[in-house]
mmCIF file of C-alpha atoms in Angstrom:
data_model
loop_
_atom_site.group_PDB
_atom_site.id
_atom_site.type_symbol
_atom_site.label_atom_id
_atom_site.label_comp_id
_atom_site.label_asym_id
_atom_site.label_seq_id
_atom_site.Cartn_x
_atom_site.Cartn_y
_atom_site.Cartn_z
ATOM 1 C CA UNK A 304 15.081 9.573 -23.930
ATOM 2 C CA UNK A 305 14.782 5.894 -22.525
ATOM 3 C CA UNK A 306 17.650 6.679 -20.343
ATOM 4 C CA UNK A 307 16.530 9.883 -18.813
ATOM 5 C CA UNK A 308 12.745 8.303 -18.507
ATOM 6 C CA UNK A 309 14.887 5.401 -16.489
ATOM 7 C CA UNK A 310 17.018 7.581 -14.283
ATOM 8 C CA UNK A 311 13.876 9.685 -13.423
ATOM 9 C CA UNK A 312 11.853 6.547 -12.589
ATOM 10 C CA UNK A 313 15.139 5.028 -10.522
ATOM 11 C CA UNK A 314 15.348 8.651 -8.563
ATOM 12 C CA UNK A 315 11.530 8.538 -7.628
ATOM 13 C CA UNK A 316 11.997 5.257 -6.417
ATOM 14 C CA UNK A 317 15.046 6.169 -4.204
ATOM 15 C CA UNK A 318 13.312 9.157 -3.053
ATOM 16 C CA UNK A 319 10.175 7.009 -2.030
ATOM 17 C CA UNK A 320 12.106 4.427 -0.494
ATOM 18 C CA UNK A 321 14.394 7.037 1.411
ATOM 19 C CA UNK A 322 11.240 8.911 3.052
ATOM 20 C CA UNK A 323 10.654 7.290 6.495
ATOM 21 C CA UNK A 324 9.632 3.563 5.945
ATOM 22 C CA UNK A 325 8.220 3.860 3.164
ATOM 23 C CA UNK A 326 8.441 1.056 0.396
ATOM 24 C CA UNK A 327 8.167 0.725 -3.810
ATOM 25 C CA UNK A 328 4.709 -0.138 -5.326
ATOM 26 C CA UNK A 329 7.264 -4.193 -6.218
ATOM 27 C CA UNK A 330 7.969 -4.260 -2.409
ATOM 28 C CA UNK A 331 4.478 -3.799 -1.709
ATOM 29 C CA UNK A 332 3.210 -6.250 -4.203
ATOM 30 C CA UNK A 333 5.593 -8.874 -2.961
ATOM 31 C CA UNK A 334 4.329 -8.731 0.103
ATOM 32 C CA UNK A 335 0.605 -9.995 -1.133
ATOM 33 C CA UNK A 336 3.130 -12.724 -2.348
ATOM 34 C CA UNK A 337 4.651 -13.833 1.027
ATOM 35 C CA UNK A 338 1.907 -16.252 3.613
ATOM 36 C CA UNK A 339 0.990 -14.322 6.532
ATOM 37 C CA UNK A 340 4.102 -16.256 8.513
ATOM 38 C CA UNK A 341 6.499 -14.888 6.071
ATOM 39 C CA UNK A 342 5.182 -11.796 6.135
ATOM 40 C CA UNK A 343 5.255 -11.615 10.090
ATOM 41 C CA UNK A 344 9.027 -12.072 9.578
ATOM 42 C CA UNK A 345 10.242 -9.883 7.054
ATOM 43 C CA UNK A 346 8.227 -6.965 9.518
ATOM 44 C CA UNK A 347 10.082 -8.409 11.939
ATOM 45 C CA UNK A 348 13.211 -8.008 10.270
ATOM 46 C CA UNK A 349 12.079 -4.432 9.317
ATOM 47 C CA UNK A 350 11.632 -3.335 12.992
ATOM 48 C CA UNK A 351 8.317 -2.885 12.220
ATOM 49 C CA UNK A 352 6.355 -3.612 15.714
ATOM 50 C CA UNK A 353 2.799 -5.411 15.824
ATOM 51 C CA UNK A 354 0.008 -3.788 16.084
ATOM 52 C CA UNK A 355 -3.311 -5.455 15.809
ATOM 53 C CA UNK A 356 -4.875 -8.523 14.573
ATOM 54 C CA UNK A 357 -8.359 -8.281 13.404
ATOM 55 C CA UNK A 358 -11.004 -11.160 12.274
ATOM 56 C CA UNK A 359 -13.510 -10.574 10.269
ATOM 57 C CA UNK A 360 -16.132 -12.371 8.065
ATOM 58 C CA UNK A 361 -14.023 -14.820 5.973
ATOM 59 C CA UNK A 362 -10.810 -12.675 6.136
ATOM 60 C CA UNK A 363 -7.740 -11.976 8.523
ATOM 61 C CA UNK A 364 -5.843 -8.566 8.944
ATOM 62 C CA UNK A 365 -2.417 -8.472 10.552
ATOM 63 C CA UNK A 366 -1.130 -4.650 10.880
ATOM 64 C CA UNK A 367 1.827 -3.360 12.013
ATOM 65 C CA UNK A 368 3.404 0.111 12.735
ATOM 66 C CA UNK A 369 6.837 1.401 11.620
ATOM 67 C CA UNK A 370 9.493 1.966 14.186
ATOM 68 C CA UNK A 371 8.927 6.086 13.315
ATOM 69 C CA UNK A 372 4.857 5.713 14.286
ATOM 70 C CA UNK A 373 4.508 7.386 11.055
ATOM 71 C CA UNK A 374 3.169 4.600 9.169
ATOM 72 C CA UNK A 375 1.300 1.308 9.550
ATOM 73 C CA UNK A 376 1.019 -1.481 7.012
ATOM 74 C CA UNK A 377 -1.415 -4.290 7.167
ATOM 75 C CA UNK A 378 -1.695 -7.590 5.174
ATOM 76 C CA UNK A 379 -5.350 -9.156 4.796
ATOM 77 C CA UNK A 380 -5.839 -13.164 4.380
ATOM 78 C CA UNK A 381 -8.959 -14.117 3.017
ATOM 79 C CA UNK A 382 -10.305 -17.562 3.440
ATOM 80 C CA UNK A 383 -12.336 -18.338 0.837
ATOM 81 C CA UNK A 384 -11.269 -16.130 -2.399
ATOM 82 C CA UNK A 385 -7.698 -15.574 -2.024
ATOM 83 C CA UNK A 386 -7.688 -13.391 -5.258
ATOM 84 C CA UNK A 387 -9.007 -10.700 -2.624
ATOM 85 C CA UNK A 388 -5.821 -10.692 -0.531
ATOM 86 C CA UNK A 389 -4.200 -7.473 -0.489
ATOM 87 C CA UNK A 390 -1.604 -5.469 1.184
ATOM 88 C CA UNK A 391 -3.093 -1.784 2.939
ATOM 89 C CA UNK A 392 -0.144 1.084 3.503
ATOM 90 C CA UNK A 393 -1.205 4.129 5.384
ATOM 91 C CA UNK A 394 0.872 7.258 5.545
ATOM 92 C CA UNK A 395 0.430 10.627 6.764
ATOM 93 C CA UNK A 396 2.673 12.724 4.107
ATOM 94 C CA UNK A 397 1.037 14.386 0.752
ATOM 95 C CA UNK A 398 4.282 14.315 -0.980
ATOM 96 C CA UNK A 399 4.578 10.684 -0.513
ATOM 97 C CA UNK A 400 1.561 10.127 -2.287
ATOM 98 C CA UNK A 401 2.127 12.670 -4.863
ATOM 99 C CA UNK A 402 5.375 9.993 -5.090
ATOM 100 C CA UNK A 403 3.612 7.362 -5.431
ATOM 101 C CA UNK A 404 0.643 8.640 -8.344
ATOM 102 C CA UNK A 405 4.068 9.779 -10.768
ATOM 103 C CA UNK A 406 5.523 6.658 -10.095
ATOM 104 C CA UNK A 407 2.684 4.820 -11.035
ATOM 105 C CA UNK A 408 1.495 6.846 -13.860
ATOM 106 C CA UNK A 409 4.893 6.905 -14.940
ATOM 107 C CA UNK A 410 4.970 3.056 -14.850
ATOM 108 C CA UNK A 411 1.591 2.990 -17.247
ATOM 109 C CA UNK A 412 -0.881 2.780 -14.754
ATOM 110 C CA UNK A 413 -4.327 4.252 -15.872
ATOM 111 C CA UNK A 414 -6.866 5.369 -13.727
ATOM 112 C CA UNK A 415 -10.133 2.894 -13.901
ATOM 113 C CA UNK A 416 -12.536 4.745 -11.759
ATOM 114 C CA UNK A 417 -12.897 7.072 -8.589
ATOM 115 C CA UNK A 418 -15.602 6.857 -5.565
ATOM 116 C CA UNK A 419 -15.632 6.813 -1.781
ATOM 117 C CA UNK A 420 -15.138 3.903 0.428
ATOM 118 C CA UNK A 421 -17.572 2.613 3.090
ATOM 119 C CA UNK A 422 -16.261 5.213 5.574
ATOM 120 C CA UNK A 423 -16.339 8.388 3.283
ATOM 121 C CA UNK A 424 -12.772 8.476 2.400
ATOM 122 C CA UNK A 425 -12.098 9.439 -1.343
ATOM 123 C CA UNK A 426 -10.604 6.983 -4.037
ATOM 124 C CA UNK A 427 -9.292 6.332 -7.074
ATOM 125 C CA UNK A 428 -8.411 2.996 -8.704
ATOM 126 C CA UNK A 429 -5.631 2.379 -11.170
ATOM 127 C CA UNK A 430 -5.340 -0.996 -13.525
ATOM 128 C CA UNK A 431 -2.152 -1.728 -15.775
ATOM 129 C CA UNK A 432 -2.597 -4.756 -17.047
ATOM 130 C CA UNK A 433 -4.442 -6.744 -14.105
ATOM 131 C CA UNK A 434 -2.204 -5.043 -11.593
ATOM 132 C CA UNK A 435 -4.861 -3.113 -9.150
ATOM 133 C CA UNK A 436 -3.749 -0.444 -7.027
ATOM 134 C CA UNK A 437 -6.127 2.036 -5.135
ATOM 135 C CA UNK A 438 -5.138 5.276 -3.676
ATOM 136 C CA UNK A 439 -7.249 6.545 -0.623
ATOM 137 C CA UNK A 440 -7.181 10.215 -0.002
ATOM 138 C CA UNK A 441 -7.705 11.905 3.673
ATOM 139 C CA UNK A 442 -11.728 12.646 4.704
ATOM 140 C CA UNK A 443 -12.230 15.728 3.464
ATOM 141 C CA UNK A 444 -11.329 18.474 6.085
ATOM 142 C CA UNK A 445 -8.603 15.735 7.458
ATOM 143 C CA UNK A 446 -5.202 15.953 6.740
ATOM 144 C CA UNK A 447 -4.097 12.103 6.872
ATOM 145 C CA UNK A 448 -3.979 9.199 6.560
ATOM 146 C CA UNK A 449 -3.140 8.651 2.617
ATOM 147 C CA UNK A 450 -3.446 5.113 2.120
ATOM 148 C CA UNK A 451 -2.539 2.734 -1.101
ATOM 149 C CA UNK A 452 -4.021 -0.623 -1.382
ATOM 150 C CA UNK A 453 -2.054 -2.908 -3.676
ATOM 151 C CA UNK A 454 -4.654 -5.631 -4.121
ATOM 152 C CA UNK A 455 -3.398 -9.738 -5.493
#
């Protein structure tokens, strides 16, 4: 049973990491672990191209797009509480996200609580552990962007 629950868990993450530039919940949370510099680089080094640098109150957010245009990734800095950094993925495919909720569930995530963001887009948060991840479905009547924040 343990080996079948790990092969299914290793296929899901080959599958997710085989759809167009897409990356593992671990890559994503190492990426809240790299400074902003290193994190520059390893896009770099993923042919991912720049694509905006915002400022906002008390927090910087470096995005980038993936060579396919058919996802962007963006890493936010804050400069007071860095417990708030967090890495933002936004994709345009269901099934990926459908990936991503088995994986996660799969991996003992529990869902904590469901709402809508400041700009009307549906959520739902997941804890395991202190591990925070929130999953960000389309506006309703829109078809993408899915989006999953994996938060410090």
């Amino acid at each position: 049973m343990r080996k079948t629950l790990g092969l299914l868990l290793f296929s899901v993450l080959l599958s997710i990491q085989a759809s167009a530039q897409t990356f593992t919940l671990e890559k994503l949370n190492g990426f809240n672990k790299l400074t902003m510099d290193e994190f520059k680089k390893e896009m770099k080094e993923l042919q991912f191209q720049f694509y905006d640098r915002t400022e906002g109150l008390g927090f910087f957010l470096t995005e980038y797009d993936s060579p396919d245009y058919t996802s962007k990734i963006g890493k936010f800095e804050y400069k007071e509480e860095k417990s708030e950094d967090r890495i933002e993925f936004e994709f345009k495919n269901k099934k990926e996200y459908d990936q991503y909720l088995k994986l996660m569930l799969a991996a003992g995530y529990k869902e904590t609580e469901k709402g809508k963001i400041i700009t009307k887009e549906p959520y739902v948060d997941y804890y395991r552990n202190k591990e925070h991840v929130r999953l960000i479905l389309p506006k309703t009547g829109e078809s993408f962007p899915y989006t999953i924040i994996v938060f410090k």
